[in-house]
PDB file of C-alpha atoms and ligand atoms in Angstrom:
ATOM      1  CA  PRO A   2      23.243 122.284 143.182  1.00 47.00           C
ATOM      2  CA  VAL A   3      25.693 119.825 142.449  1.00 51.00           C
ATOM      3  CA  ALA A   4      23.953 116.374 141.648  1.00 50.00           C
ATOM      4  CA  SER A   5      24.870 113.546 143.542  1.00 51.00           C
ATOM      5  CA  GLU A   6      27.434 111.043 142.190  1.00 50.00           C
ATOM      6  CA  ASP A   7      25.178 108.431 141.301  1.00 52.00           C
ATOM      7  CA  GLN A   8      22.920 110.994 139.603  1.00 56.00           C
ATOM      8  CA  ARG A   9      25.354 112.528 137.729  1.00 64.00           C
ATOM      9  CA  PHE A  10      26.256 111.188 133.774  1.00 71.00           C
ATOM     10  CA  CYS A  11      29.502 109.353 133.370  1.00 78.00           C
ATOM     11  CA  LEU A  12      30.495 108.486 129.882  1.00 79.00           C
ATOM     12  CA  ARG A  13      32.621 105.343 131.316  1.00 81.00           C
ATOM     13  CA  GLU A  14      29.206 104.327 132.593  1.00 84.00           C
ATOM     14  CA  VAL A  15      27.445 103.709 129.209  1.00 86.00           C
ATOM     15  CA  LEU A  16      30.848 102.635 128.164  1.00 81.00           C
ATOM     16  CA  ASP A  17      30.181  99.574 130.986  1.00 84.00           C
ATOM     17  CA  THR A  18      27.045  99.100 129.627  1.00 92.00           C
ATOM     18  CA  PHE A  19      27.297  98.656 125.857  1.00 91.00           C
ATOM     19  CA  ARG A  20      30.683  96.144 127.257  1.00 92.00           C
ATOM     20  CA  LEU A  21      28.242  94.151 128.949  1.00 95.00           C
ATOM     21  CA  SER A  22      25.611  93.955 126.404  1.00 97.00           C
ATOM     22  CA  LEU A  23      27.854  91.601 124.175  1.00 96.00           C
ATOM     23  CA  SER A  24      27.928  88.563 124.765  1.00 96.00           C
ATOM     24  CA  GLU A  25      30.799  85.621 124.210  1.00 95.00           C
ATOM     25  CA  LYS A  26      28.893  84.605 120.754  1.00 96.00           C
ATOM     26  CA  LYS A  27      28.320  88.225 119.717  1.00 96.00           C
ATOM     27  CA  GLU A  28      24.952  87.938 120.979  1.00 98.00           C
ATOM     28  CA  VAL A  29      23.196  91.089 122.220  1.00 98.00           C
ATOM     29  CA  TYR A  30      22.095  90.994 125.807  1.00 98.00           C
ATOM     30  CA  LEU A  31      18.525  93.357 125.917  1.00 98.00           C
ATOM     31  CA  GLU A  32      19.355  94.107 129.157  1.00 97.00           C
ATOM     32  CA  HIS A  33      22.137  96.160 128.950  1.00 97.00           C
ATOM     33  CA  TYR A  34      21.760  97.465 125.166  1.00 97.00           C
ATOM     34  CA  VAL A  35      18.335  99.017 126.881  1.00 97.00           C
ATOM     35  CA  ALA A  36      21.084 100.462 130.138  1.00 96.00           C
ATOM     36  CA  GLY A  37      23.355 101.847 127.006  1.00 95.00           C
ATOM     37  CA  TRP A  38      20.082 104.092 126.197  1.00 96.00           C
ATOM     38  CA  ARG A  39      19.131 104.971 129.916  1.00 94.00           C
ATOM     39  CA  GLY A  40      22.458 106.167 130.381  1.00 93.00           C
ATOM     40  CA  LEU A  41      22.560 107.919 127.259  1.00 93.00           C
ATOM     41  CA  VAL A  42      18.724 109.804 127.731  1.00 94.00           C
ATOM     42  CA  LYS A  43      20.468 111.122 131.312  1.00 90.00           C
ATOM     43  CA  PHE A  44      23.184 112.218 129.854  1.00 90.00           C
ATOM     44  CA  LEU A  45      20.326 113.896 127.335  1.00 92.00           C
ATOM     45  CA  ASN A  46      18.221 115.203 129.728  1.00 92.00           C
ATOM     46  CA  SER A  47      21.070 116.856 132.247  1.00 89.00           C
ATOM     47  CA  LEU A  48      21.597 119.434 128.684  1.00 91.00           C
ATOM     48  CA  GLY A  49      18.238 120.838 129.158  1.00 89.00           C
ATOM     49  CA  SER A  50      14.563 121.288 128.825  1.00 91.00           C
ATOM     50  CA  VAL A  51      14.846 121.722 124.839  1.00 91.00           C
ATOM     51  CA  PHE A  52      15.960 118.043 123.891  1.00 94.00           C
ATOM     52  CA  SER A  53      13.043 116.699 126.234  1.00 94.00           C
ATOM     53  CA  PHE A  54      11.174 115.789 123.261  1.00 95.00           C
ATOM     54  CA  ILE A  55      13.967 113.576 122.461  1.00 96.00           C
ATOM     55  CA  SER A  56      14.548 112.473 125.170  1.00 96.00           C
ATOM     56  CA  LYS A  57      10.610 111.060 125.665  1.00 97.00           C
ATOM     57  CA  ASP A  58      10.602 109.167 122.868  1.00 98.00           C
ATOM     58  CA  ALA A  59      13.726 107.194 124.110  1.00 98.00           C
ATOM     59  CA  VAL A  60      12.136 106.720 127.721  1.00 98.00           C
ATOM     60  CA  ASN A  61       9.651 105.403 125.446  1.00 98.00           C
ATOM     61  CA  LYS A  62      10.723 103.314 122.996  1.00 98.00           C
ATOM     62  CA  ILE A  63      13.241 101.963 126.272  1.00 98.00           C
ATOM     63  CA  GLN A  64      10.086 101.423 128.022  1.00 98.00           C
ATOM     64  CA  ILE A  65       8.167  99.374 125.844  1.00 98.00           C
ATOM     65  CA  LEU A  66      11.737  96.799 125.951  1.00 98.00           C
ATOM     66  CA  VAL A  67      11.879  96.623 129.278  1.00 98.00           C
ATOM     67  CA  SER A  68       7.987  96.175 129.239  1.00 98.00           C
ATOM     68  CA  TYR A  69       8.627  92.765 127.744  1.00 98.00           C
ATOM     69  CA  LEU A  70      11.655  92.002 129.486  1.00 98.00           C
ATOM     70  CA  ASN A  71      10.152  91.590 132.345  1.00 98.00           C
ATOM     71  CA  GLY A  72       6.462  90.003 131.433  1.00 98.00           C
ATOM     72  CA  GLU A  73       6.205  86.716 131.394  1.00 97.00           C
ATOM     73  CA  ASN A  74       7.508  85.543 128.536  1.00 98.00           C
ATOM     74  CA  GLY A  75      10.567  87.916 129.295  1.00 98.00           C
ATOM     75  CA  SER A  76      12.741  84.741 128.495  1.00 98.00           C
ATOM     76  CA  GLN A  77      12.305  85.298 125.008  1.00 98.00           C
ATOM     77  CA  TYR A  78      13.839  88.661 125.039  1.00 98.00           C
ATOM     78  CA  VAL A  79      16.725  88.057 126.736  1.00 98.00           C
ATOM     79  CA  THR A  80      18.777  88.171 123.554  1.00 98.00           C
ATOM     80  CA  VAL A  81      18.046  91.120 120.585  1.00 98.00           C
ATOM     81  CA  GLN A  82      18.367  87.653 118.722  1.00 98.00           C
ATOM     82  CA  SER A  83      16.571  85.628 120.548  1.00 98.00           C
ATOM     83  CA  MET A  84      13.821  88.720 120.353  1.00 98.00           C
ATOM     84  CA  VAL A  85      14.451  88.662 116.635  1.00 98.00           C
ATOM     85  CA  LYS A  86      13.811  84.804 116.283  1.00 98.00           C
ATOM     86  CA  TYR A  87      10.514  84.158 118.645  1.00 98.00           C
ATOM     87  CA  GLU A  88       8.950  87.704 117.456  1.00 98.00           C
ATOM     88  CA  LEU A  89       9.242  86.556 113.943  1.00 98.00           C
ATOM     89  CA  GLU A  90       8.286  82.514 114.441  1.00 98.00           C
ATOM     90  CA  ASN A  91       5.160  83.783 116.448  1.00 98.00           C
ATOM     91  CA  ASP A  92       4.018  86.694 113.817  1.00 97.00           C
ATOM     92  CA  PHE A  93       4.466  89.106 116.210  1.00 98.00           C
ATOM     93  CA  VAL A  94       5.887  91.267 114.163  1.00 98.00           C
ATOM     94  CA  ASP A  95       4.337  93.785 111.560  1.00 97.00           C
ATOM     95  CA  GLN A  96       6.094  93.603 108.287  1.00 95.00           C
ATOM     96  CA  THR A  97       4.952  96.083 106.092  1.00 93.00           C
ATOM     97  CA  LYS A  98       2.663  98.282 107.376  1.00 93.00           C
ATOM     98  CA  ARG A  99       1.124  99.193 110.663  1.00 93.00           C
ATOM     99  CA  GLY A 100      -1.033  96.798 112.193  1.00 94.00           C
ATOM    100  CA  SER A 101      -1.645  94.332 115.041  1.00 95.00           C
ATOM    101  CA  HIS A 102       1.708  94.551 116.590  1.00 96.00           C
ATOM    102  CA  PRO A 103       2.541  98.204 116.880  1.00 96.00           C
ATOM    103  CA  GLU A 104       4.829  98.157 119.429  1.00 98.00           C
ATOM    104  CA  SER A 105       6.553  95.269 118.570  1.00 98.00           C
ATOM    105  CA  GLY A 106      10.306  94.716 119.827  1.00 98.00           C
ATOM    106  CA  CYS A 107      11.817  94.082 116.893  1.00 98.00           C
ATOM    107  CA  ARG A 108      10.220  97.794 115.407  1.00 98.00           C
ATOM    108  CA  THR A 109      11.075  99.002 118.526  1.00 98.00           C
ATOM    109  CA  LEU A 110      14.435  98.132 118.564  1.00 98.00           C
ATOM    110  CA  LEU A 111      15.112  99.378 115.064  1.00 98.00           C
ATOM    111  CA  ARG A 112      14.459 103.099 115.811  1.00 98.00           C
ATOM    112  CA  LEU A 113      16.864 102.626 118.708  1.00 98.00           C
ATOM    113  CA  HIS A 114      19.822 101.312 116.427  1.00 98.00           C
ATOM    114  CA  ARG A 115      19.186 103.275 113.722  1.00 98.00           C
ATOM    115  CA  ALA A 116      20.104 106.298 116.574  1.00 98.00           C
ATOM    116  CA  LEU A 117      22.497 104.130 117.272  1.00 98.00           C
ATOM    117  CA  ARG A 118      24.756 105.247 114.098  1.00 98.00           C
ATOM    118  CA  TRP A 119      23.764 108.585 114.856  1.00 98.00           C
ATOM    119  CA  LEU A 120      25.633 108.307 118.111  1.00 97.00           C
ATOM    120  CA  GLU A 121      28.813 106.671 116.305  1.00 97.00           C
ATOM    121  CA  LEU A 122      28.556 109.118 113.292  1.00 98.00           C
ATOM    122  CA  PHE A 123      28.437 112.297 116.370  1.00 97.00           C
ATOM    123  CA  LEU A 124      31.179 110.252 118.452  1.00 96.00           C
ATOM    124  CA  GLU A 125      34.245 110.020 116.029  1.00 97.00           C
ATOM    125  CA  ARG A 126      33.266 113.384 115.303  1.00 98.00           C
ATOM    126  CA  LEU A 127      33.797 115.355 118.460  1.00 96.00           C
ATOM    127  CA  ARG A 128      36.636 112.027 119.330  1.00 96.00           C
ATOM    128  CA  THR A 129      38.761 113.782 116.460  1.00 98.00           C
ATOM    129  CA  SER A 130      36.924 117.046 116.840  1.00 97.00           C
ATOM    130  CA  THR A 131      39.438 120.105 118.125  1.00 96.00           C
ATOM    131  CA  GLU A 132      39.006 122.840 120.188  1.00 95.00           C
ATOM    132  CA  ASP A 133      37.090 125.256 118.103  1.00 96.00           C
ATOM    133  CA  SER A 134      34.668 122.817 116.254  1.00 97.00           C
ATOM    134  CA  LYS A 135      31.565 123.214 117.165  1.00 98.00           C
ATOM    135  CA  THR A 136      29.083 120.651 118.747  1.00 98.00           C
ATOM    136  CA  SER A 137      26.499 121.982 117.202  1.00 98.00           C
ATOM    137  CA  VAL A 138      27.647 121.116 113.143  1.00 98.00           C
ATOM    138  CA  MET A 139      28.995 118.048 114.321  1.00 98.00           C
ATOM    139  CA  CYS A 140      25.606 117.129 115.667  1.00 98.00           C
ATOM    140  CA  ALA A 141      23.504 117.878 112.973  1.00 98.00           C
ATOM    141  CA  GLU A 142      26.274 116.525 110.529  1.00 98.00           C
ATOM    142  CA  ALA A 143      26.462 112.766 111.882  1.00 98.00           C
ATOM    143  CA  TYR A 144      22.540 113.456 111.712  1.00 98.00           C
ATOM    144  CA  ASN A 145      22.286 114.234 108.497  1.00 98.00           C
ATOM    145  CA  GLU A 146      23.957 110.692 107.602  1.00 98.00           C
ATOM    146  CA  SER A 147      22.183 109.151 109.725  1.00 98.00           C
ATOM    147  CA  LEU A 148      18.484 108.740 111.567  1.00 98.00           C
ATOM    148  CA  ALA A 149      17.364 112.685 109.673  1.00 98.00           C
ATOM    149  CA  GLN A 150      16.682 110.366 106.688  1.00 98.00           C
ATOM    150  CA  TYR A 151      13.126 108.644 108.465  1.00 98.00           C
ATOM    151  CA  HIS A 152      12.334 111.252 109.801  1.00 98.00           C
ATOM    152  CA  PRO A 153       9.869 113.496 108.406  1.00 98.00           C
ATOM    153  CA  TRP A 154      10.580 117.017 108.001  1.00 98.00           C
ATOM    154  CA  VAL A 155       8.990 118.540 111.276  1.00 97.00           C
ATOM    155  CA  ILE A 156      11.226 115.891 113.475  1.00 97.00           C
ATOM    156  CA  ARG A 157      14.236 116.998 111.487  1.00 98.00           C
ATOM    157  CA  LYS A 158      13.533 120.907 111.530  1.00 98.00           C
ATOM    158  CA  ALA A 159      13.046 120.303 115.165  1.00 97.00           C
ATOM    159  CA  ALA A 160      16.474 118.058 115.851  1.00 97.00           C
ATOM    160  CA  GLY A 161      17.971 120.760 113.732  1.00 97.00           C
ATOM    161  CA  MET A 162      16.870 123.464 116.259  1.00 96.00           C
ATOM    162  CA  ALA A 163      17.929 121.917 119.489  1.00 96.00           C
ATOM    163  CA  PHE A 164      21.453 121.189 118.196  1.00 97.00           C
ATOM    164  CA  CYS A 165      21.493 125.092 118.075  1.00 96.00           C
ATOM    165  CA  VAL A 166      21.441 125.289 121.752  1.00 95.00           C
ATOM    166  CA  LEU A 167      23.630 122.358 122.271  1.00 96.00           C
ATOM    167  CA  PRO A 168      26.660 123.543 124.776  1.00 95.00           C
ATOM    168  CA  GLY A 169      29.763 124.512 123.169  1.00 96.00           C
ATOM    169  CA  ARG A 170      32.900 121.638 123.475  1.00 96.00           C
ATOM    170  CA  SER A 171      34.429 121.909 126.238  1.00 95.00           C
ATOM    171  CA  ALA A 172      31.395 122.247 127.983  1.00 93.00           C
ATOM    172  CA  PHE A 173      29.789 119.028 126.326  1.00 93.00           C
ATOM    173  CA  PHE A 174      33.061 117.244 127.831  1.00 93.00           C
ATOM    174  CA  GLU A 175      32.449 118.729 131.337  1.00 91.00           C
ATOM    175  CA  VAL A 176      29.071 116.881 131.026  1.00 88.00           C
ATOM    176  CA  MET A 177      30.309 114.069 130.115  1.00 88.00           C
ATOM    177  CA  ASN A 178      32.171 113.778 133.593  1.00 87.00           C
ATOM    178  CA  VAL A 179      35.139 111.639 132.826  1.00 89.00           C
ATOM    179  CA  GLY A 180      37.708 114.143 133.127  1.00 91.00           C
ATOM    180  CA  PRO A 181      40.241 116.360 131.138  1.00 93.00           C
ATOM    181  CA  PRO A 182      40.208 117.002 127.372  1.00 93.00           C
ATOM    182  CA  GLU A 183      42.410 114.355 126.482  1.00 94.00           C
ATOM    183  CA  GLN A 184      40.994 111.329 128.780  1.00 93.00           C
ATOM    184  CA  VAL A 185      37.175 112.438 127.348  1.00 93.00           C
ATOM    185  CA  VAL A 186      39.276 111.693 124.182  1.00 94.00           C
ATOM    186  CA  ALA A 187      40.736 108.473 125.019  1.00 93.00           C
ATOM    187  CA  MET A 188      37.597 107.811 126.581  1.00 92.00           C
ATOM    188  CA  LEU A 189      35.951 108.098 123.287  1.00 93.00           C
ATOM    189  CA  GLY A 190      38.374 106.083 121.762  1.00 94.00           C
ATOM    190  CA  GLU A 191      37.362 102.885 124.110  1.00 91.00           C
ATOM    191  CA  ALA A 192      33.853 103.408 123.788  1.00 91.00           C
ATOM    192  CA  LEU A 193      33.830 104.088 120.422  1.00 94.00           C
ATOM    193  CA  PRO A 194      34.413  99.919 118.691  1.00 95.00           C
ATOM    194  CA  LEU A 195      32.109  99.225 121.319  1.00 93.00           C
ATOM    195  CA  ILE A 196      29.310 100.874 119.752  1.00 95.00           C
ATOM    196  CA  SER A 197      30.454 100.216 116.470  1.00 96.00           C
ATOM    197  CA  GLU A 198      30.346  96.566 117.365  1.00 97.00           C
ATOM    198  CA  VAL A 199      27.009  96.788 119.019  1.00 97.00           C
ATOM    199  CA  TYR A 200      25.440  98.465 116.160  1.00 98.00           C
ATOM    200  CA  GLN A 201      26.933  96.299 113.601  1.00 98.00           C
ATOM    201  CA  ILE A 202      26.177  92.854 115.262  1.00 98.00           C
ATOM    202  CA  THR A 203      22.421  94.691 115.016  1.00 98.00           C
ATOM    203  CA  GLU A 204      22.611  95.319 111.598  1.00 98.00           C
ATOM    204  CA  ASP A 205      23.780  92.586 110.292  1.00 98.00           C
ATOM    205  CA  LEU A 206      21.118  90.622 111.718  1.00 98.00           C
ATOM    206  CA  TYR A 207      17.707  93.083 110.938  1.00 98.00           C
ATOM    207  CA  THR A 208      19.556  92.599 107.487  1.00 98.00           C
ATOM    208  CA  GLN A 209      19.596  88.321 107.559  1.00 98.00           C
ATOM    209  CA  HIS A 210      16.161  88.775 108.496  1.00 98.00           C
ATOM    210  CA  ASN A 211      15.761  91.455 106.312  1.00 98.00           C
ATOM    211  CA  LEU A 212      13.973  93.553 109.037  1.00 98.00           C
ATOM    212  CA  LEU A 213      15.877  96.802 107.876  1.00 98.00           C
ATOM    213  CA  ASN A 214      12.405  99.044 106.988  1.00 97.00           C
ATOM    214  CA  LEU A 215       9.791  97.813 109.629  1.00 98.00           C
ATOM    215  CA  PRO A 216       6.951 100.569 110.037  1.00 97.00           C
TER     216      PRO A 216
HETATM  217  C1  1PZ B 487      23.160 115.503 122.128  1.00 76.32           C
HETATM  218  C2  1PZ B 487      22.287 115.733 120.730  1.00 76.32           C
HETATM  219  C3  1PZ B 487      21.126 114.861 120.737  1.00 76.32           C
HETATM  220  C4  1PZ B 487      20.952 114.859 119.965  1.00 76.32           C
HETATM  221  C5  1PZ B 487      19.875 113.845 119.210  1.00 76.32           C
HETATM  222  C6  1PZ B 487      19.633 113.552 118.375  1.00 76.32           C
HETATM  223  C7  1PZ B 487      18.580 112.302 118.053  1.00 76.32           C
HETATM  224  C8  1PZ B 487      17.715 113.902 117.222  1.00 76.32           C
HETATM  225  C9  1PZ B 487      16.684 112.583 117.816  1.00 76.32           C
HETATM  226  C10 1PZ B 487      14.964 112.622 117.577  1.00 76.32           C
HETATM  227  C11 1PZ B 487      14.187 112.790 117.735  1.00 76.32           C
HETATM  228  C12 1PZ B 487      12.802 113.058 117.981  1.00 76.32           C
HETATM  229  C13 1PZ B 487      11.887 112.505 119.003  1.00 76.32           C
HETATM  230  C14 1PZ B 487      11.192 111.331 117.725  1.00 76.32           C
HETATM  231  C15 1PZ B 487      11.013 110.242 116.814  1.00 76.32           C
HETATM  232  C16 1PZ B 487      10.107 109.470 116.434  1.00 76.32           C
HETATM  233  O1  1PZ B 487       9.473 109.476 115.116  1.00 76.32           O
HETATM  234  C17 1PZ B 487      11.396 108.423 116.018  1.00 76.32           C
HETATM  235  C18 1PZ B 487      10.614 107.064 115.283  1.00 76.32           C
HETATM  236  O2  1PZ B 487       9.846 106.358 116.129  1.00 76.32           O
HETATM  237  P1  1PZ B 487       8.684 105.923 115.696  1.00 76.32           P
HETATM  238  O3  1PZ B 487       7.724 107.366 115.658  1.00 76.32           O
HETATM  239  O4  1PZ B 487       8.040 105.525 114.472  1.00 76.32           O
HETATM  240  O5  1PZ B 487       7.639 105.184 116.976  1.00 76.32           O
HETATM  241  N1  1PZ B 487      12.185 107.841 117.178  1.00 76.32           N
HETATM  242  C19 1PZ B 487      13.192 107.488 116.809  1.00 76.32           C
HETATM  243  O6  1PZ B 487      14.067 108.270 116.067  1.00 76.32           O
HETATM  244  C20 1PZ B 487      14.015 107.443 118.009  1.00 76.32           C
HETATM  245  C21 1PZ B 487      15.223 108.989 117.866  1.00 76.32           C
HETATM  246  C22 1PZ B 487      15.856 108.447 119.849  1.00 76.32           C
HETATM  247  C23 1PZ B 487      16.958 109.897 120.154  1.00 76.32           C
HETATM  248  C24 1PZ B 487      17.537 109.168 121.376  1.00 76.32           C
HETATM  249  C25 1PZ B 487      18.947 110.139 121.610  1.00 76.32           C
HETATM  250  C26 1PZ B 487      19.623 109.782 122.721  1.00 76.32           C
HETATM  251  C27 1PZ B 487      20.645 110.566 122.739  1.00 76.32           C
HETATM  252  C28 1PZ B 487      22.012 110.384 123.401  1.00 76.32           C
HETATM  253  C29 1PZ B 487      22.557 111.928 123.496  1.00 76.32           C
HETATM  254  C30 1PZ B 487      23.986 111.393 123.928  1.00 76.32           C
END
């Protein structure tokens, strides 16, 4: 059965949420950042249950961040910048090994941030791919260049197996629900600079506060 319009993934929506996540002062709104990830998870789920071990972890991290956003100190979590400041000033971040704050917003967002780099690399490959390019190969290359270095062997192995069952390029483009391939490519060309910008702003912030290796 065809899913109703609002349940179907659309790349355009994800593009919009990442656009909304950038403030005028180039801060990143957590609410929209998380909404962007929700959209991506929706997409991942539509690819089949082989990917559910991945989407479960992403959903778990999204939920941790949402619970801070909706919690009593939610006003401190409006932007990634304010979250970092608040958690560091209050000593809510385990810096070298997991201790009393194993689920800080900072370490949780770092996992999604690293995955955003994978996304950037993967979408760039998709954008410049040709009809005979293999999504599994593009996905694995992007993964090996980014996220893989943070994952233990078992996860790398499981991820590698999941990539093998990704739909081919044209089916993949269809699931994106944007239109014909040329339109997908155009949309990717629009989305990528936004995703890169959000990534870079977070990367700079985390570098500045020495947060890139949080346990
Ligand atoms: C379209 C194909 C999708 C491929 C997705 C490529 C990413 C593979 C990631 C495999 C993650 C496996 C599950 C759990 C991993 C966790 O251990 C780590 C570290 O968290 P910690 O254990 O420290 O709490 N989690 C992550 O690295 C976050 C992974 C989020 C992946 C989200 C992918 C969303 C894909 C969107 C598709 C368009």
